[in-house]
mmCIF file of C-alpha atoms in Angstrom:
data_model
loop_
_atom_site.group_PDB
_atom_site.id
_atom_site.type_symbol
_atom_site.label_atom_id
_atom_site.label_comp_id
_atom_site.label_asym_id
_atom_site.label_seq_id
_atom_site.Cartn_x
_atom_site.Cartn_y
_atom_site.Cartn_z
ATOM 1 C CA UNK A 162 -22.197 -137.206 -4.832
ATOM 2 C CA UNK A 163 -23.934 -140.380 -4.347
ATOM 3 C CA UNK A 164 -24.587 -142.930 -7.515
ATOM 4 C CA UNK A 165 -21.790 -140.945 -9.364
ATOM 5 C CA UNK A 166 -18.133 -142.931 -10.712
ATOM 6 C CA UNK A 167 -15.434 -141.538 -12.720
ATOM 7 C CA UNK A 168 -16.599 -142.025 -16.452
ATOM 8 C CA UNK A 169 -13.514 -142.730 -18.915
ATOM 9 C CA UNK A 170 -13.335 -140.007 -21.697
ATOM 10 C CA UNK A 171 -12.127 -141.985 -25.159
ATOM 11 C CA UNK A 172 -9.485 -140.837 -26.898
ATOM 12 C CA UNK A 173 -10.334 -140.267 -30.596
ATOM 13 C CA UNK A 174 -8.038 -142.146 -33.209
ATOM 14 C CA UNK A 175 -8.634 -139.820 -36.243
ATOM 15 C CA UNK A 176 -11.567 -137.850 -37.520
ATOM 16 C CA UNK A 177 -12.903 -140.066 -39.280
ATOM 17 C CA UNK A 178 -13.445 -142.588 -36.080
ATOM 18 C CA UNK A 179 -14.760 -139.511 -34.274
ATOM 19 C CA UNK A 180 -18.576 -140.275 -35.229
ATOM 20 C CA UNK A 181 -18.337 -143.641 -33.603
ATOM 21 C CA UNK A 182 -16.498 -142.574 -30.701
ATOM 22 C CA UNK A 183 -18.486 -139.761 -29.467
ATOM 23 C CA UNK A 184 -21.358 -142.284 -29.929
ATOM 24 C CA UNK A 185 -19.952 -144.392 -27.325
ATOM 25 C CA UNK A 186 -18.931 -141.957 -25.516
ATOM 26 C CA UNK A 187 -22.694 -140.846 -25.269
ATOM 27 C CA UNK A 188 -23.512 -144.637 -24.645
ATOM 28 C CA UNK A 189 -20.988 -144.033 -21.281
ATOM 29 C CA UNK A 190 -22.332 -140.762 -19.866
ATOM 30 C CA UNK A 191 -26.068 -142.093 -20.191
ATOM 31 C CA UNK A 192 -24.645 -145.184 -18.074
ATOM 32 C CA UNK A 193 -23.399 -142.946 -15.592
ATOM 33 C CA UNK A 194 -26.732 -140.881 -15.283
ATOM 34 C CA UNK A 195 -28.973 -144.115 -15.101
ATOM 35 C CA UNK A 196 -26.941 -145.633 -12.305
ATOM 36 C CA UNK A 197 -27.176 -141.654 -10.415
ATOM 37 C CA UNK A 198 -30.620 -141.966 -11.224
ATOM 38 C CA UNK A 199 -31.360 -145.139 -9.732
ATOM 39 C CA UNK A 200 -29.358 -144.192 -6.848
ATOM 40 C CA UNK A 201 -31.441 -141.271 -5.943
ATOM 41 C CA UNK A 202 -35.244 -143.327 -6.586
ATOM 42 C CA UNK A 203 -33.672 -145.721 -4.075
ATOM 43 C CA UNK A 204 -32.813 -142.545 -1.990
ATOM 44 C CA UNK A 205 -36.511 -141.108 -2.141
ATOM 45 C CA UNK A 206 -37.928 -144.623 -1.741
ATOM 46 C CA UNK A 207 -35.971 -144.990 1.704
ATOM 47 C CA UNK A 208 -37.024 -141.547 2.401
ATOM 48 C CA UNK A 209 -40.506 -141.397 1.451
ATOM 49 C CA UNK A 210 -41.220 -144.966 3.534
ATOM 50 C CA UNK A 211 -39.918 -143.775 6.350
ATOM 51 C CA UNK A 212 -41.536 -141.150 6.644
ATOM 52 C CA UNK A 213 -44.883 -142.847 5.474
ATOM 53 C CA UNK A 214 -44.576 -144.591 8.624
ATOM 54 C CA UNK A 215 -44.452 -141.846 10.345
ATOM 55 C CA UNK A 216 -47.566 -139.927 8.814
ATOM 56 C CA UNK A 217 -49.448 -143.078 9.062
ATOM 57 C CA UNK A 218 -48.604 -143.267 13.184
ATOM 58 C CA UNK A 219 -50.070 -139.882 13.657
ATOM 59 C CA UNK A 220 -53.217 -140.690 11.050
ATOM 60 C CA UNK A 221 -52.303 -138.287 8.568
ATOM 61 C CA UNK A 222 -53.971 -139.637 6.057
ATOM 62 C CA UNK A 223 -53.278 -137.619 3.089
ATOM 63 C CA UNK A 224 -49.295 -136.767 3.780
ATOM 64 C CA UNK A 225 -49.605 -140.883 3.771
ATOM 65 C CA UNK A 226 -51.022 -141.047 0.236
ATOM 66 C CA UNK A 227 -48.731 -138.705 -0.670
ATOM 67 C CA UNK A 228 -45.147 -140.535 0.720
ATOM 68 C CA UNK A 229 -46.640 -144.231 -0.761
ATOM 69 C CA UNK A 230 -46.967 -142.054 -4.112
ATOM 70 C CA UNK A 231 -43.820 -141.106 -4.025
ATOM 71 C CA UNK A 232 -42.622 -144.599 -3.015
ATOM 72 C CA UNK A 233 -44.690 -145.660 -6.381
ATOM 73 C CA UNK A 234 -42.577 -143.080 -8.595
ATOM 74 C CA UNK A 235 -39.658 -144.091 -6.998
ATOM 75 C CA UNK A 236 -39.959 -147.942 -7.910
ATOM 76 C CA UNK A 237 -41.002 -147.407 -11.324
ATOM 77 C CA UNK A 238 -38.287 -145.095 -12.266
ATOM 78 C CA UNK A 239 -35.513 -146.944 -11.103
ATOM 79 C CA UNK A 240 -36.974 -150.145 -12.758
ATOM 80 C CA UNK A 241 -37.041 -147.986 -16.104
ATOM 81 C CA UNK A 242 -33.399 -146.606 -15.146
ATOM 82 C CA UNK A 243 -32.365 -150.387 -15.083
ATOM 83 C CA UNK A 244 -33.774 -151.222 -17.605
ATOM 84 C CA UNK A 245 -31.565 -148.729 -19.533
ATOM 85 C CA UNK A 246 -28.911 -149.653 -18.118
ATOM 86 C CA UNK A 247 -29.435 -153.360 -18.983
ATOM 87 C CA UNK A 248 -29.994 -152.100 -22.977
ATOM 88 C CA UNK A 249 -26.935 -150.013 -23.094
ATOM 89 C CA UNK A 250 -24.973 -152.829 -21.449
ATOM 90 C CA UNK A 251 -26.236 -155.990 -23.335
ATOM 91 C CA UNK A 252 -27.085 -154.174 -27.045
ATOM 92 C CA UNK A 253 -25.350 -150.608 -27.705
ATOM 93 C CA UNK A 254 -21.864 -151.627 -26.214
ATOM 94 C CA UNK A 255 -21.714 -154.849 -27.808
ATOM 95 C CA UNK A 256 -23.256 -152.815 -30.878
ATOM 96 C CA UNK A 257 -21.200 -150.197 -31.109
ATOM 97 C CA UNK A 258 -17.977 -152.474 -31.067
ATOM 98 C CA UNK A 259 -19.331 -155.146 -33.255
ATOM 99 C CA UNK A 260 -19.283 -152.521 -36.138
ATOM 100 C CA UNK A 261 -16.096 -151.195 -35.628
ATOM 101 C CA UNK A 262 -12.490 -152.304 -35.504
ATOM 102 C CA UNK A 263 -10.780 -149.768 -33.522
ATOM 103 C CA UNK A 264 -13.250 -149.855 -30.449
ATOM 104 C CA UNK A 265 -13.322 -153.637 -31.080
ATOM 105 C CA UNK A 266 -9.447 -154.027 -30.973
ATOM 106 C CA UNK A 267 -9.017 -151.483 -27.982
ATOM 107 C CA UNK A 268 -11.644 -152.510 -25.183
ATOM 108 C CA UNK A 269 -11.206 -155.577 -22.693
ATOM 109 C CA UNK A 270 -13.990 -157.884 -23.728
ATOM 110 C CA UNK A 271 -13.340 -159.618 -20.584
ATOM 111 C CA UNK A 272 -14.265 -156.808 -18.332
ATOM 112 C CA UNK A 273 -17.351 -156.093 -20.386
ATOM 113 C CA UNK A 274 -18.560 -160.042 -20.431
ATOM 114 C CA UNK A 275 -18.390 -160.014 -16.792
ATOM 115 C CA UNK A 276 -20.031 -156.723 -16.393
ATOM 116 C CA UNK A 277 -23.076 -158.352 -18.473
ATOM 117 C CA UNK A 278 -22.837 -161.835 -16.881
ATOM 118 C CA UNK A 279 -23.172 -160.134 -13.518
ATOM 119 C CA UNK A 280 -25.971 -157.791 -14.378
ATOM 120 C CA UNK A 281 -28.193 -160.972 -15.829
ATOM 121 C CA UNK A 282 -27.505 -163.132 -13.011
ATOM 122 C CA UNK A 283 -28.658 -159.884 -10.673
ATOM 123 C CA UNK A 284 -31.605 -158.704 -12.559
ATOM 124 C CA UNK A 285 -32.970 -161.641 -14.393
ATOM 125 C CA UNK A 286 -36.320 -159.730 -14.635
ATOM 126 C CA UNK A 287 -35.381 -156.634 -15.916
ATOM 127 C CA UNK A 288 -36.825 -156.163 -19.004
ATOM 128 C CA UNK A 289 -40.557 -157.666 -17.917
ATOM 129 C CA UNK A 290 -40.779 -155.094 -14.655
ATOM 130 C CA UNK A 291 -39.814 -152.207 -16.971
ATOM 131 C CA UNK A 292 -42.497 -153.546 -19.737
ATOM 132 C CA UNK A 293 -45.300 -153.828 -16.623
ATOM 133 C CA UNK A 294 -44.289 -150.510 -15.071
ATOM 134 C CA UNK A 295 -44.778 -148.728 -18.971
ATOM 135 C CA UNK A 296 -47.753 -151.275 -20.044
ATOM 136 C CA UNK A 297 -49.629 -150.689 -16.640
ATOM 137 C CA UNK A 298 -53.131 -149.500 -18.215
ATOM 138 C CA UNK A 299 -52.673 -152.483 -21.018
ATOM 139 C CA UNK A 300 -51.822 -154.991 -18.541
ATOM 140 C CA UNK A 301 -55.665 -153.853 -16.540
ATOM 141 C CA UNK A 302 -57.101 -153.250 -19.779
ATOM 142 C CA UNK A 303 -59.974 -156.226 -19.359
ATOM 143 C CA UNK A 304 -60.504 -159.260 -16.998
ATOM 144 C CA UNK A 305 -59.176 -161.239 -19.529
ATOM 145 C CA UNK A 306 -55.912 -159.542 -19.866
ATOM 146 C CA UNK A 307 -55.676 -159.492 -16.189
ATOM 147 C CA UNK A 308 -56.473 -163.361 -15.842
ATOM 148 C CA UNK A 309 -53.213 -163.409 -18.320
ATOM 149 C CA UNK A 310 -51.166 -161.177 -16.124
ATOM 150 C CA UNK A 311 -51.764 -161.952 -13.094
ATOM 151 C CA UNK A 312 -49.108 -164.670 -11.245
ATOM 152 C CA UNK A 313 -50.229 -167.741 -8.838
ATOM 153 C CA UNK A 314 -49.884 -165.238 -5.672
ATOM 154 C CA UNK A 315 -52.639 -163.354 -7.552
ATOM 155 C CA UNK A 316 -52.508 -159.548 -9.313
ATOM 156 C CA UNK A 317 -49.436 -157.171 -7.991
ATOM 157 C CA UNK A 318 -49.217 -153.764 -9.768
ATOM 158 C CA UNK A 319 -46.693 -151.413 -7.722
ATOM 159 C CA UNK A 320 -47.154 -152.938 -4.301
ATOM 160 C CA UNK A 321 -45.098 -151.160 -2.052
ATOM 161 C CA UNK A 322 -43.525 -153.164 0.974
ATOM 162 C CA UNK A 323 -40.895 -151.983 3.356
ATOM 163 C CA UNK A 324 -37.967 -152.281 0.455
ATOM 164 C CA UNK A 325 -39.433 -153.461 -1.778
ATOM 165 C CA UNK A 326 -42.003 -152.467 -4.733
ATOM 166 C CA UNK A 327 -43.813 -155.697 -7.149
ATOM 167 C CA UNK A 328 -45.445 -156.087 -10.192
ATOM 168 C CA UNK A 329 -47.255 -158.969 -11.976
ATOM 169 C CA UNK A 330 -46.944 -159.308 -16.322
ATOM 170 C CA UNK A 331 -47.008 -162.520 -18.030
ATOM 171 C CA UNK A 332 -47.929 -164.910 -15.153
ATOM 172 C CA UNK A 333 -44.919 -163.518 -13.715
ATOM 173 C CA UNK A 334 -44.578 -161.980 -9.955
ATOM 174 C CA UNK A 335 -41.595 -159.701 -10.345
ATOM 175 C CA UNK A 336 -39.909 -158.008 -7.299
ATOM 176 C CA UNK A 337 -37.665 -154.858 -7.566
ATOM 177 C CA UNK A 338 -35.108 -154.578 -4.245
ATOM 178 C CA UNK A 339 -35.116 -150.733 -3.711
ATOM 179 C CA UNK A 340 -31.750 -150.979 -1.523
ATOM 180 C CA UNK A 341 -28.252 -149.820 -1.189
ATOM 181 C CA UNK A 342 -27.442 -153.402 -1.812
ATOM 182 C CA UNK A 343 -29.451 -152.796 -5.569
ATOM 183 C CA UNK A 344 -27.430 -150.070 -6.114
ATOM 184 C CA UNK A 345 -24.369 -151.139 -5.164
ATOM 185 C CA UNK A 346 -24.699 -154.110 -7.547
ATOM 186 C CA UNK A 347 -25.464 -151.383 -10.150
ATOM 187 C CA UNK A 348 -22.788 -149.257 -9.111
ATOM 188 C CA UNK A 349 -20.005 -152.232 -9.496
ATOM 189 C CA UNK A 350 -21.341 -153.369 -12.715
ATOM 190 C CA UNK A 351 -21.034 -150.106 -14.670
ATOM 191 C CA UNK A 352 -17.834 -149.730 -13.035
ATOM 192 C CA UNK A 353 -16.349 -153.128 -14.633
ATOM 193 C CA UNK A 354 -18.001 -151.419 -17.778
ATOM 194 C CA UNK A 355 -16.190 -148.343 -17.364
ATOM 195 C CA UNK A 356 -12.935 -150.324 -16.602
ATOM 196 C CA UNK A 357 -13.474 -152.183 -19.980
ATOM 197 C CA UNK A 358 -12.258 -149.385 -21.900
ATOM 198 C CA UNK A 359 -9.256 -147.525 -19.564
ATOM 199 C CA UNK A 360 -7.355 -148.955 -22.282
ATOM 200 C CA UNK A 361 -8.818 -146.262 -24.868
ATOM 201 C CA UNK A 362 -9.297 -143.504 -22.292
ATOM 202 C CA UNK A 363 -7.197 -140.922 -21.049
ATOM 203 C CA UNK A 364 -8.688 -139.001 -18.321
ATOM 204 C CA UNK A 365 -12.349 -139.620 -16.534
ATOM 205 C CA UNK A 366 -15.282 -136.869 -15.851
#
């Protein structure tokens, strides 16, 4: 099924590790859901323009609304799913290891540094689109805290384009990619993540 990767089950080195483990081993599974989930928001994105166009062709006015609302959904869901992602990669991994010798000792750091080098260099904005999409009514509260918000190209707040769906925070005009190339990136950088720990797996789900 599309967005979904073979997700390394740990092997557990005594009970008393098994706490731990099973934590990271929840830390895993949620990576593999985010990345299915921002698989299928790109999926209904793709869809739902299309067939937008479509609607909009034959003036249907209110299927329209309804496809660029579902377009809307789309883009702020997978910049939430992201988001996630980004957290579990950059602060729960590094976390969970960090505070324990056996997880520490047994993953490849290497793998794991990459994964996060390559997810920072592809979504440097990450954190600021998922804090507009969830601080929408905040960010519109006044004029005031719109003059703050809004970036030199003016105030964007889910603008959906052909691929693409925008957002404005902080003087900031952010851009999210909804494309296979978006979640291909995604789907290579939890990979390397995945990879990062064969070396304390011994079978994949």
């Amino acid at each position: 099924m599309l967005g979904i990767i073979p997700i390394p089950l740990l092997t557990r080195s005594c009970e008393i590790e098994d706490a731990q483990i099973l934590h990271l081993q929840g830390i895993l599974n949620e990576l593999g859901q985010y990345l299915l989930d921002v698989h299928s928001a790109i999926e209904l994105f793709s869809n739902s323009h299309d067939q937008l166009s479509n609607l909009l062709t034959k003036h249907d006015i209110k299927g329209a609304k309804t496809r660029s609302a579902w377009c809307r959904i789309a883009g702020r869901d997978a910049g939430i799913q992201i988001f996630h992602i980004g957290w579990h990669l950059t602060k729960s991994i590094p976390d969970a290891l960090r505070f324990h010798q056996y997880l520490m000792e047994k993953a490849d750091h290497t793998k794991l540094k990459a994964a996060r080098k390559f997810f920072y260099n592809s979504f440097p904005g990450y954190a600021q689109f998922r804090h507009a999409v969830g601080h929408h009514a905040e960010i519109n509260q006044s004029i005031k805290s719109i003059a703050r918000n809004s970036s030199p190209i003016g105030m964007r707040c889910n603008n959906v384009d052909r691929t693409t769906i925008d957002m404005t925070i902080d003087g900031k005009h952010l851009i999210l990619q909804m494309t296979s190339q978006t979640a291909d990136k995604l789907t290579s950088l939890v990979k390397m993540t995945f990879d990062g720990f064969q070396n304390m797996s011994h079978s994949s789900m």
